[in-house]
Short mmCIF file of C-alpha atoms in Angstrom, two decimals:
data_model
loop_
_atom_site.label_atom_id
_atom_site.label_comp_id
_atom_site.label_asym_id
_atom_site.label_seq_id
_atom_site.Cartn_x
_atom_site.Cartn_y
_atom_site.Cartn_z
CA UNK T 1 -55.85 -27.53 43.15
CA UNK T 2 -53.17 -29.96 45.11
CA UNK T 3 -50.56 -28.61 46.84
CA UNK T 4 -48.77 -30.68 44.76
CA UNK T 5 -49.86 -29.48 41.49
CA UNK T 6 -49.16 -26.06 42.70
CA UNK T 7 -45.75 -27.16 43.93
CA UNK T 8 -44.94 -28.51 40.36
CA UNK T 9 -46.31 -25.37 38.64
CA UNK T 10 -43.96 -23.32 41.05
CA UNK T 11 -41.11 -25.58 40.24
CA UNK T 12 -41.39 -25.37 37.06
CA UNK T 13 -41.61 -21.33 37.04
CA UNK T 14 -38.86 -21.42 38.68
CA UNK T 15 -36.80 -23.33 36.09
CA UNK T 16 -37.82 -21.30 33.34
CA UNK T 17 -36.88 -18.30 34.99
CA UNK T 18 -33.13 -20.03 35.53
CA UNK T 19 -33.01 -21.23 31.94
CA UNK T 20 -33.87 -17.70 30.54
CA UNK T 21 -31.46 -15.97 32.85
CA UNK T 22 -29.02 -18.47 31.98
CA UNK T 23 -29.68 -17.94 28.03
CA UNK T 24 -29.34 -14.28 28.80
CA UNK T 25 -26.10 -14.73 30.63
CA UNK T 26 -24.24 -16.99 28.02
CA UNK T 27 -25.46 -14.27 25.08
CA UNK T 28 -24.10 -11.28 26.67
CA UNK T 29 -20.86 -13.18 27.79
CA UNK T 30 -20.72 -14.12 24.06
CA UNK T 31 -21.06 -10.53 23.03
CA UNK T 32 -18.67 -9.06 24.86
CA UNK T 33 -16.62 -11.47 23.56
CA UNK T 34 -17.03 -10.54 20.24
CA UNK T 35 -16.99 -7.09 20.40
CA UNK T 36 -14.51 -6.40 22.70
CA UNK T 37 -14.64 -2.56 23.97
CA UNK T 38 -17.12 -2.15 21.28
CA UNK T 39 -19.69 -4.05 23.51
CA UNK T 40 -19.40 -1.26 26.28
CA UNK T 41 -19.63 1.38 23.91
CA UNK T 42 -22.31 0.53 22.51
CA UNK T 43 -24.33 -0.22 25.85
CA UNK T 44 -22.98 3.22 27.07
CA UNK T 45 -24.35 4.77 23.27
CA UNK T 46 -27.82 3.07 23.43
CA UNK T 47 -30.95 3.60 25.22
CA UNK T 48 -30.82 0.52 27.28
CA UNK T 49 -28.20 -2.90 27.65
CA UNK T 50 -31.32 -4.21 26.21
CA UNK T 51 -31.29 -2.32 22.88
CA UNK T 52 -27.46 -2.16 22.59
CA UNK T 53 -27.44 -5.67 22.57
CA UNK T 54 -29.86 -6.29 20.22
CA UNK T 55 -28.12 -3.85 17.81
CA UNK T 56 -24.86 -5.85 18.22
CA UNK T 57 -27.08 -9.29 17.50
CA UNK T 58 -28.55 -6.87 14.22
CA UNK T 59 -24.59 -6.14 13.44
CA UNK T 60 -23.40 -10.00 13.33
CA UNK T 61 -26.77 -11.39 11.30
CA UNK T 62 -25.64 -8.28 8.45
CA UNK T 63 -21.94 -9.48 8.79
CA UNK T 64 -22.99 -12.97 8.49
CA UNK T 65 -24.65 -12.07 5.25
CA UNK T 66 -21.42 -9.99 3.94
CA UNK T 67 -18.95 -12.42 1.18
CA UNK T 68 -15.75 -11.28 3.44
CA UNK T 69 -12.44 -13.33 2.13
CA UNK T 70 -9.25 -13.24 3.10
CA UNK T 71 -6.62 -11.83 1.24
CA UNK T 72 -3.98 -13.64 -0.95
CA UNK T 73 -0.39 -13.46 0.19
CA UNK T 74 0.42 -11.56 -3.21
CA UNK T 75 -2.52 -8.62 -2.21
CA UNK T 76 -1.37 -8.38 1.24
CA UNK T 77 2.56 -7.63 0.03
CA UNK T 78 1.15 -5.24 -2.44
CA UNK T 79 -1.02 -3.31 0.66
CA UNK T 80 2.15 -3.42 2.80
CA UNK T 81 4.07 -1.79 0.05
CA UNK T 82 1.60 0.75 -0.66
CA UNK T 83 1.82 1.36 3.08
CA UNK T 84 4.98 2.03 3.02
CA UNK T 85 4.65 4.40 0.55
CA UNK T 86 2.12 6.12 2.54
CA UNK T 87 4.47 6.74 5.45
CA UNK T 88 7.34 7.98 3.53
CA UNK T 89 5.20 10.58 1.85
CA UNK T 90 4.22 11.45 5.63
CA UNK T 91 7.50 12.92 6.43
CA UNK T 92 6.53 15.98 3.49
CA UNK T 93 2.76 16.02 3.02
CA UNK T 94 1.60 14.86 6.50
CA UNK T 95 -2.25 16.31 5.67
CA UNK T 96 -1.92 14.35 2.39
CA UNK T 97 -0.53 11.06 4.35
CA UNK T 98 -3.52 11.02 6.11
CA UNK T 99 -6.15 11.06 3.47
CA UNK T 100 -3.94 8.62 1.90
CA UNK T 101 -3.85 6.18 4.51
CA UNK T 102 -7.95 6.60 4.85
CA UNK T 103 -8.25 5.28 1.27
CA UNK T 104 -5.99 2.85 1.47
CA UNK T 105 -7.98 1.35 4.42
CA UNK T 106 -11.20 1.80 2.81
CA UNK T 107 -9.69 -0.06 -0.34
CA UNK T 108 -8.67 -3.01 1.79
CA UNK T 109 -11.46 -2.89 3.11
CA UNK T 110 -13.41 -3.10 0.21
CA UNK T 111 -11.36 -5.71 -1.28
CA UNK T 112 -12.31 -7.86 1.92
CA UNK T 113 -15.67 -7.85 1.34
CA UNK T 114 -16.86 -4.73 2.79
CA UNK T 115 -19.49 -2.70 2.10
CA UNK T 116 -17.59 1.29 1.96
CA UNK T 117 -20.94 3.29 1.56
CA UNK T 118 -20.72 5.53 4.91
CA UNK T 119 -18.44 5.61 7.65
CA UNK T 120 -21.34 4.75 9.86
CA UNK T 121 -21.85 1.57 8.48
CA UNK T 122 -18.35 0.73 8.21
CA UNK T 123 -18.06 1.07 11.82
CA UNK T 124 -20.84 -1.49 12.73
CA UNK T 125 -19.61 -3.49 10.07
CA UNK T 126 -16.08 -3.94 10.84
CA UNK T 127 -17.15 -3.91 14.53
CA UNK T 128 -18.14 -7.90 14.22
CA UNK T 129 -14.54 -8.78 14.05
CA UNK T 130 -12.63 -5.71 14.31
CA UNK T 131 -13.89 -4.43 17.38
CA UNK T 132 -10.85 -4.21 19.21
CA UNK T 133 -9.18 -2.16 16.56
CA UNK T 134 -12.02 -0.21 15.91
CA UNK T 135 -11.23 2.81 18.45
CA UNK T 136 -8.17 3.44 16.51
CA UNK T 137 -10.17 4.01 13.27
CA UNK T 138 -12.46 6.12 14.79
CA UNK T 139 -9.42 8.40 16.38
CA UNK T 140 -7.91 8.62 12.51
CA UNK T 141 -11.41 9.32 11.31
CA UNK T 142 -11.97 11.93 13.03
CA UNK T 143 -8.54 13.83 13.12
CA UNK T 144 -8.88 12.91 9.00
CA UNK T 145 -11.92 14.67 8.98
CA UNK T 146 -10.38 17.92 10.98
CA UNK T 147 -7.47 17.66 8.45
CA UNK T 148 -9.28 19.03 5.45
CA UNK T 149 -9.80 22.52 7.22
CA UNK T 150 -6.19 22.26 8.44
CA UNK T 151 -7.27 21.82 11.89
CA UNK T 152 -5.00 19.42 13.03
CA UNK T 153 -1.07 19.96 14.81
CA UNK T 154 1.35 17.49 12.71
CA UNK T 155 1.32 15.59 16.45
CA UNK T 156 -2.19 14.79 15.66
CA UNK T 157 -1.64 13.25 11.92
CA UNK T 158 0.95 11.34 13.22
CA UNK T 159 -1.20 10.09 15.59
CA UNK T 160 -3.75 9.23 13.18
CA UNK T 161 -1.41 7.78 10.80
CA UNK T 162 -0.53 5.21 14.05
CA UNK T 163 -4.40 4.85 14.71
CA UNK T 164 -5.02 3.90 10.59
CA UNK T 165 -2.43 1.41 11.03
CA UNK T 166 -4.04 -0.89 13.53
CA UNK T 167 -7.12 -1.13 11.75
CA UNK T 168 -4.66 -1.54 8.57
CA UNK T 169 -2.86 -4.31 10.44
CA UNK T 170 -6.08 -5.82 11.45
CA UNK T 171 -7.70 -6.11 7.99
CA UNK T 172 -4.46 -6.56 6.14
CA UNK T 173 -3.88 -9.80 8.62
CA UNK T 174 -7.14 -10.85 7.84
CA UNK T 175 -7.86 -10.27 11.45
CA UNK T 176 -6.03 -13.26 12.51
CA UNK T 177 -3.59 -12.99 15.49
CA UNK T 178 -0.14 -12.88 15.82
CA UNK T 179 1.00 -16.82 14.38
CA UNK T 180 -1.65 -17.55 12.54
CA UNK T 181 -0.89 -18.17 8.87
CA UNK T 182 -3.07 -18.16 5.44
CA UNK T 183 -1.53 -19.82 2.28
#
């Protein structure tokens, strides 16, 4: 072989190996995007950056597949209402308030488009465009959870009720930020 054939091979090695790294770069910079804090989470949950992202990729092709819709005005004044509601019935029946607000979530979130079969699945599905909310629902999840042995200090409820209400927010919103409007 020529030492210019073996130049060209080299070259073009070398290219590839840019391209892919490239590819690679612009995917995981699109993830963390995404995701938000849920992208470190999940590398810091997973076996490898490798297999964390992957599982996020896994996450978006199942979101892409869910009929999410966004909420008419009507159904999101109804929501706030019964949110409302929620907190004032906080002030006597904290424990209750809780469990409350966790269905009332789940609802919305079923009315969305979500599937509500398992909290595990919930959380990888809402993590697609929820992700920055998504450490609040876990916090009320889990103080929820406590709440049924009567675990919890009234601090903590109250805590969770303010943790249930950014994901609330978030859903109810139609995850749009602040300005944006829906008809």
């Amino acid at each position: 072989m020529s030492s210019g054939i073996v130049i060209a091979i080299i070259v073009v090695v070398v290219l590839i190996v840019l391209a892919v790294g490239v590819w690679m770069a612009v995917r995981r910079r699109h993830l963390r995007e995404r995701f938000g804090p849920e992208y470190e989470r999940a590398v810091e949950a997973g076996d490898s950056r490798t297999a964390a992202e992957r599982d996020l990729r896994e996450r978006e092709e199942r979101h892409d597949d869910l009929d999410l819709k966004p909420l008419p005005s009507s159904a999101r004044q109804q929501y706030a209402q019964e949110w409302n509601s929620v907190q004032e019935h906080f002030v006597d029946r904290p424990q209750e308030a809780v469990g409350e607000a966790d269905h009332l979530v789940t609802r919305l979130m079923k009315e969305r488009g979500y599937p509500t079969e398992g909290y595990e699945q919930q959380v990888k599905d809402l993590s697609v465009e929820h992700g920055r909310t998504l450490e609040h629902y876990r916090a009320a999840h889990e103080v929820n959870a406590r709440a049924g042995g009567r675990q919890t200090t009234t601090e903590e409820l109250r805590g969770a009720m303010v943790h249930y209400r950014a994901l609330f927010d978030d859903l109810l919103t139609n995850g749009d930020r602040p300005g944006q409007q829906h008809a």
